[in-house]
Short mmCIF file of C-alpha atoms and ligand atoms in Angstrom, two decimals:
data_model
loop_
_atom_site.label_atom_id
_atom_site.label_comp_id
_atom_site.label_asym_id
_atom_site.label_seq_id
_atom_site.Cartn_x
_atom_site.Cartn_y
_atom_site.Cartn_z
CA MET A 1 -16.37 -26.93 -67.98
CA GLY A 2 -15.93 -23.26 -66.99
CA THR A 3 -18.77 -20.74 -67.20
CA LYS A 4 -17.11 -18.94 -70.12
CA LEU A 5 -16.84 -22.15 -72.12
CA VAL A 6 -20.50 -23.02 -71.50
CA ALA A 7 -21.50 -19.52 -72.65
CA LEU A 8 -19.64 -20.20 -75.92
CA ILE A 9 -21.95 -23.12 -76.81
CA PRO A 10 -24.85 -20.99 -78.17
CA ALA A 11 -22.39 -18.83 -80.12
CA ILE A 12 -20.87 -21.94 -81.72
CA ALA A 13 -24.39 -23.28 -82.48
CA PHE A 14 -25.30 -19.91 -84.08
CA VAL A 15 -22.24 -19.90 -86.37
CA LEU A 16 -22.72 -23.56 -87.28
CA ILE A 17 -26.41 -23.12 -88.20
CA ALA A 18 -25.54 -19.91 -90.12
CA LEU A 19 -22.96 -21.84 -92.16
CA ILE A 20 -25.38 -24.70 -92.91
CA GLU A 21 -28.20 -22.36 -93.94
CA THR A 22 -25.79 -20.47 -96.20
CA MET A 23 -24.75 -23.65 -97.97
CA ARG A 24 -28.17 -25.36 -98.04
CA PRO A 25 -31.03 -22.93 -97.31
CA ARG A 26 -34.40 -24.54 -96.55
CA ARG A 27 -36.46 -21.67 -98.06
CA ALA A 28 -35.51 -18.70 -100.23
CA LEU A 29 -35.42 -15.51 -98.10
CA ARG A 30 -37.82 -12.79 -99.28
CA PHE A 31 -35.82 -9.88 -97.90
CA GLY A 32 -32.29 -11.26 -97.78
CA ARG A 33 -29.92 -11.09 -94.90
CA LEU A 34 -28.14 -7.75 -94.60
CA ARG A 35 -30.87 -5.54 -93.15
CA ARG A 36 -32.62 -8.34 -91.24
CA TRP A 37 -29.39 -9.46 -89.60
CA THR A 38 -28.42 -5.86 -88.75
CA THR A 39 -31.83 -5.40 -87.10
CA SER A 40 -31.50 -8.67 -85.18
CA PHE A 41 -28.07 -7.66 -83.88
CA VAL A 42 -29.29 -4.14 -82.95
CA LEU A 43 -32.11 -5.79 -80.94
CA LEU A 44 -29.60 -8.21 -79.37
CA ALA A 45 -27.31 -5.34 -78.36
CA SER A 46 -30.18 -3.34 -76.81
CA SER A 47 -31.38 -6.49 -75.03
CA ARG A 48 -27.88 -7.15 -73.64
CA PHE A 49 -27.75 -3.56 -72.38
CA THR A 50 -31.17 -3.99 -70.71
CA VAL A 51 -30.03 -7.22 -69.03
CA TRP A 52 -26.86 -5.49 -67.81
CA LEU A 53 -28.96 -2.67 -66.29
CA LEU A 54 -31.41 -5.11 -64.73
CA ALA A 55 -28.55 -7.15 -63.27
CA TRP A 56 -27.40 -4.10 -61.34
CA ILE A 57 -30.89 -2.99 -60.31
CA ILE A 58 -32.43 -6.37 -59.48
CA ALA A 59 -30.16 -9.39 -59.71
CA VAL A 60 -27.34 -8.08 -57.52
CA PRO A 61 -29.58 -7.23 -54.50
CA VAL A 62 -31.48 -10.50 -55.04
CA ALA A 63 -28.24 -12.47 -55.15
CA ALA A 64 -27.11 -10.73 -51.94
CA SER A 65 -30.26 -11.74 -50.08
CA TRP A 66 -29.94 -15.19 -51.62
CA ALA A 67 -26.45 -15.52 -50.16
CA GLU A 68 -27.84 -14.59 -46.73
CA ASN A 69 -30.56 -17.18 -46.82
CA ASN A 70 -29.73 -19.96 -49.25
CA SER A 71 -32.28 -22.37 -47.89
CA ILE A 72 -35.18 -20.91 -49.90
CA GLY A 73 -36.47 -22.65 -53.01
CA LEU A 74 -37.77 -26.16 -53.73
CA PHE A 75 -34.44 -27.85 -54.46
CA ASN A 76 -32.96 -26.54 -51.21
CA GLN A 77 -35.80 -28.13 -49.23
CA ILE A 78 -35.52 -31.65 -50.60
CA ALA A 79 -32.41 -33.82 -50.72
CA LEU A 80 -32.03 -35.18 -54.25
CA PRO A 81 -29.14 -36.93 -56.01
CA LEU A 82 -27.27 -34.44 -58.20
CA TRP A 83 -28.52 -35.96 -61.48
CA ALA A 84 -32.15 -35.72 -60.31
CA GLU A 85 -31.66 -32.08 -59.33
CA TRP A 86 -30.23 -31.29 -62.81
CA LEU A 87 -32.99 -33.21 -64.59
CA GLY A 88 -35.77 -31.71 -62.44
CA ALA A 89 -34.41 -28.18 -62.83
CA PHE A 90 -34.06 -28.54 -66.63
CA LEU A 91 -37.64 -29.87 -66.96
CA LEU A 92 -39.18 -27.20 -64.70
CA LEU A 93 -37.19 -24.31 -66.21
CA ASP A 94 -38.20 -25.55 -69.67
CA PHE A 95 -41.84 -25.47 -68.49
CA ALA A 96 -41.29 -21.91 -67.18
CA MET A 97 -40.06 -20.87 -70.64
CA TRP A 98 -42.97 -22.63 -72.37
CA LEU A 99 -45.43 -20.82 -70.05
CA GLN A 100 -43.67 -17.48 -70.62
CA HIS A 101 -43.98 -17.97 -74.37
CA LEU A 102 -47.70 -18.83 -74.05
CA LEU A 103 -48.26 -15.71 -71.93
CA THR A 104 -46.47 -13.47 -74.44
CA HIS A 105 -49.04 -14.62 -77.01
CA LYS A 106 -52.13 -14.39 -74.80
CA VAL A 107 -51.53 -11.22 -72.71
CA PRO A 108 -52.02 -8.17 -74.99
CA LEU A 109 -49.29 -6.03 -73.34
CA LEU A 110 -46.73 -8.85 -73.64
CA TRP A 111 -47.78 -9.60 -77.21
CA ARG A 112 -46.94 -5.99 -78.17
CA PHE A 113 -43.29 -6.86 -77.41
CA HIS A 114 -43.25 -10.50 -78.55
CA LYS A 115 -44.74 -9.61 -81.94
CA VAL A 116 -41.40 -7.94 -82.78
CA HIS A 117 -39.98 -11.49 -82.92
CA HIS A 118 -42.88 -12.67 -85.10
CA ALA A 119 -42.75 -9.64 -87.41
CA ASP A 120 -39.65 -11.06 -89.11
CA PRO A 121 -40.93 -11.78 -92.63
CA ASP A 122 -38.29 -14.49 -93.06
CA ILE A 123 -37.00 -17.03 -90.58
CA ASP A 124 -33.38 -18.03 -90.13
CA VAL A 125 -30.84 -18.29 -87.30
CA SER A 126 -30.88 -14.48 -86.84
CA THR A 127 -34.59 -14.68 -85.87
CA ALA A 128 -33.41 -16.52 -82.73
CA ILE A 129 -31.83 -13.31 -81.40
CA ARG A 130 -34.56 -10.97 -82.68
CA PHE A 131 -36.28 -10.11 -79.38
CA HIS A 132 -37.32 -6.65 -78.22
CA PRO A 133 -35.44 -5.48 -75.07
CA GLY A 134 -38.85 -5.05 -73.37
CA GLU A 135 -39.54 -8.77 -73.79
CA ILE A 136 -36.03 -9.65 -72.58
CA ALA A 137 -36.59 -7.49 -69.45
CA PHE A 138 -39.83 -9.40 -68.71
CA SER A 139 -38.06 -12.70 -69.39
CA VAL A 140 -35.16 -11.93 -66.99
CA ILE A 141 -37.56 -11.03 -64.14
CA TRP A 142 -39.79 -14.05 -64.88
CA LYS A 143 -36.81 -16.43 -64.96
CA ALA A 144 -35.22 -14.94 -61.83
CA GLY A 145 -38.53 -15.54 -60.01
CA TRP A 146 -38.56 -19.20 -61.06
CA VAL A 147 -34.90 -19.69 -60.18
CA LEU A 148 -35.57 -18.34 -56.66
CA LEU A 149 -38.81 -20.31 -56.27
CA LEU A 150 -37.13 -23.53 -57.34
CA GLY A 151 -33.80 -22.80 -55.67
CA VAL A 152 -31.82 -23.77 -58.78
CA ALA A 153 -28.04 -23.74 -58.30
CA ALA A 154 -26.06 -21.25 -60.42
CA PRO A 155 -24.17 -23.85 -62.57
CA ILE A 156 -27.51 -25.43 -63.56
CA VAL A 157 -28.98 -22.02 -64.51
CA ILE A 158 -25.94 -21.23 -66.68
CA ALA A 159 -26.04 -24.65 -68.38
CA PHE A 160 -29.80 -24.33 -68.97
CA GLU A 161 -29.39 -20.87 -70.54
CA ALA A 162 -26.70 -22.19 -72.91
CA TRP A 163 -28.84 -25.23 -73.78
CA LEU A 164 -31.90 -23.05 -74.43
CA ALA A 165 -30.03 -20.55 -76.64
CA ALA A 166 -28.36 -23.35 -78.63
CA ASN A 167 -31.77 -24.97 -79.19
CA ALA A 168 -33.27 -21.63 -80.30
CA ALA A 169 -30.44 -21.23 -82.86
CA PHE A 170 -31.14 -24.75 -84.11
CA ASN A 171 -34.94 -24.57 -84.41
CA HIS A 172 -35.01 -21.09 -86.01
CA GLY A 173 -32.41 -22.19 -88.58
CA ASN A 174 -33.33 -22.07 -92.25
CA ILE A 175 -32.15 -25.65 -92.55
CA GLU A 176 -33.79 -28.84 -93.70
CA LEU A 177 -33.46 -31.94 -91.59
CA PRO A 178 -34.13 -35.17 -93.47
CA ARG A 179 -37.72 -36.19 -92.63
CA SER A 180 -36.54 -39.41 -90.99
CA ILE A 181 -34.26 -37.47 -88.59
CA ASP A 182 -37.02 -34.89 -87.93
CA ARG A 183 -39.36 -37.75 -86.94
CA LEU A 184 -36.74 -39.26 -84.63
CA VAL A 185 -35.95 -35.95 -82.88
CA ARG A 186 -39.50 -34.52 -82.59
CA PRO A 187 -40.74 -36.59 -79.66
CA PHE A 188 -38.06 -34.86 -77.56
CA LEU A 189 -36.75 -31.68 -79.18
CA VAL A 190 -38.30 -28.84 -81.18
CA THR A 191 -37.08 -29.15 -84.79
CA PRO A 192 -36.88 -26.32 -87.37
CA ASP A 193 -39.97 -27.68 -89.17
CA MET A 194 -41.92 -27.80 -85.92
CA HIS A 195 -41.00 -24.24 -84.92
CA LEU A 196 -41.69 -23.00 -88.47
CA VAL A 197 -45.41 -23.68 -87.81
CA HIS A 198 -45.24 -21.24 -84.86
CA HIS A 199 -44.04 -18.46 -87.22
CA SER A 200 -47.08 -18.85 -89.49
CA THR A 201 -49.22 -15.79 -90.29
CA ALA A 202 -52.30 -17.85 -89.29
CA LEU A 203 -53.28 -17.05 -85.68
CA LYS A 204 -54.20 -20.62 -84.66
CA GLU A 205 -50.82 -21.86 -85.97
CA GLN A 206 -48.97 -18.99 -84.22
CA GLN A 207 -50.70 -20.08 -81.01
CA SER A 208 -49.22 -23.57 -81.13
CA ASN A 209 -45.74 -25.12 -80.69
CA TYR A 210 -44.65 -22.73 -77.93
CA GLY A 211 -41.67 -24.91 -76.95
CA PHE A 212 -38.17 -23.50 -77.40
CA ALA A 213 -36.33 -26.73 -76.54
CA LEU A 214 -38.49 -29.67 -75.37
CA THR A 215 -41.72 -30.68 -77.14
CA LEU A 216 -43.07 -32.23 -73.92
CA TRP A 217 -45.18 -29.29 -72.70
CA ASP A 218 -46.88 -28.66 -76.07
CA ARG A 219 -47.77 -32.36 -76.24
CA LEU A 220 -49.06 -32.44 -72.64
CA CYS A 221 -51.02 -29.18 -72.91
CA GLY A 222 -52.56 -29.80 -76.32
CA THR A 223 -50.76 -26.99 -78.17
CA TYR A 224 -48.71 -29.30 -80.42
CA ARG A 225 -49.27 -28.93 -84.17
CA ASN A 226 -47.52 -31.15 -86.67
CA GLU A 227 -47.57 -28.96 -89.77
CA SER A 228 -49.15 -25.83 -91.23
CA GLU A 229 -52.46 -26.30 -93.08
CA LYS A 230 -50.72 -24.83 -96.15
CA GLY A 231 -47.88 -27.35 -95.84
CA ARG A 232 -44.22 -26.79 -94.94
CA ASP A 233 -43.19 -25.19 -98.21
CA LEU A 234 -46.12 -22.84 -98.86
CA GLN A 235 -46.72 -21.64 -95.31
CA PRO A 236 -46.52 -17.82 -95.16
CA ILE A 237 -44.25 -16.42 -92.39
CA GLY A 238 -44.54 -13.36 -90.16
CA LEU A 239 -47.49 -11.13 -89.25
CA SER A 240 -50.33 -11.00 -91.77
CA GLU A 241 -50.62 -7.22 -91.24
CA MET A 242 -46.88 -6.61 -91.90
CA GLN A 243 -45.87 -8.42 -95.04
CA ASP A 244 -43.68 -5.64 -96.45
CA GLU A 245 -40.04 -4.78 -95.68
CA GLN A 246 -40.95 -2.55 -92.66
CA PRO A 247 -40.12 -5.09 -89.92
CA THR A 248 -36.65 -5.63 -91.42
CA ARG A 249 -35.75 -2.11 -90.18
CA ALA A 250 -34.20 -1.72 -86.73
CA LEU A 251 -36.00 1.51 -85.73
CA THR A 252 -39.40 0.22 -86.88
CA SER A 253 -38.80 -2.96 -84.86
CA LEU A 254 -37.83 -1.04 -81.71
CA GLU A 255 -40.89 1.22 -82.01
CA LEU A 256 -43.35 -1.57 -82.89
CA PRO A 257 -44.65 -2.17 -79.30
CA LEU A 258 -45.69 1.49 -79.08
CA THR A 259 -47.71 1.52 -82.29
ZN1 ZN B 301 -44.04 -16.79 -80.32
#
């Protein structure tokens, strides 16, 4: 499959989840879609612009030095069958994303940016793209470091990115999986009900279920939480200090890290 086709996968997942949550919403939205979705897309556009800038400032020189010396990185040092390299890279990159997410909650400067994602007073597929460009900049540098350290081949990085974004669209979706399916999927993948707990206003629930795709690292590191203390249907969402319509505004969301 070509790179462009792989990049389409998260977009298809986004549209699909948006259609399902329109037809059968899991929870009633408090602030509706129009302004929240506009804000999410404004944040996405500014994040894309930041990534484009960073690519020219950092990624291009890094890629050039990479081309000169392509023997750096773990996977270039050990001879593995192709399937093992893909599996190992997916698991370790997923751990890198889990650790990044944990850090954005624990390091005050990073939390200033990540709380823009959590400030959404509702949760649906648009929340999956609601990240401040400052957080995206940190994420790109963090991920580039891991890719170099591990020596992950470009096709694997592209496939992982598509897989991660498609999973984020799925587990932020305002959709209800039948409980039996949720139970079957949860040992492996983060489900919407599992990620919902992470968007709780309660701090200890916010600081659990950091996974964006695999549930493995939360289970291994003791940060897995099955359900909110208030239950799935009554659990309040967002930041306890911002329960009004303020975070649905684009400008407020962009300025939030500075306040
Ligand atoms: Zn978070």
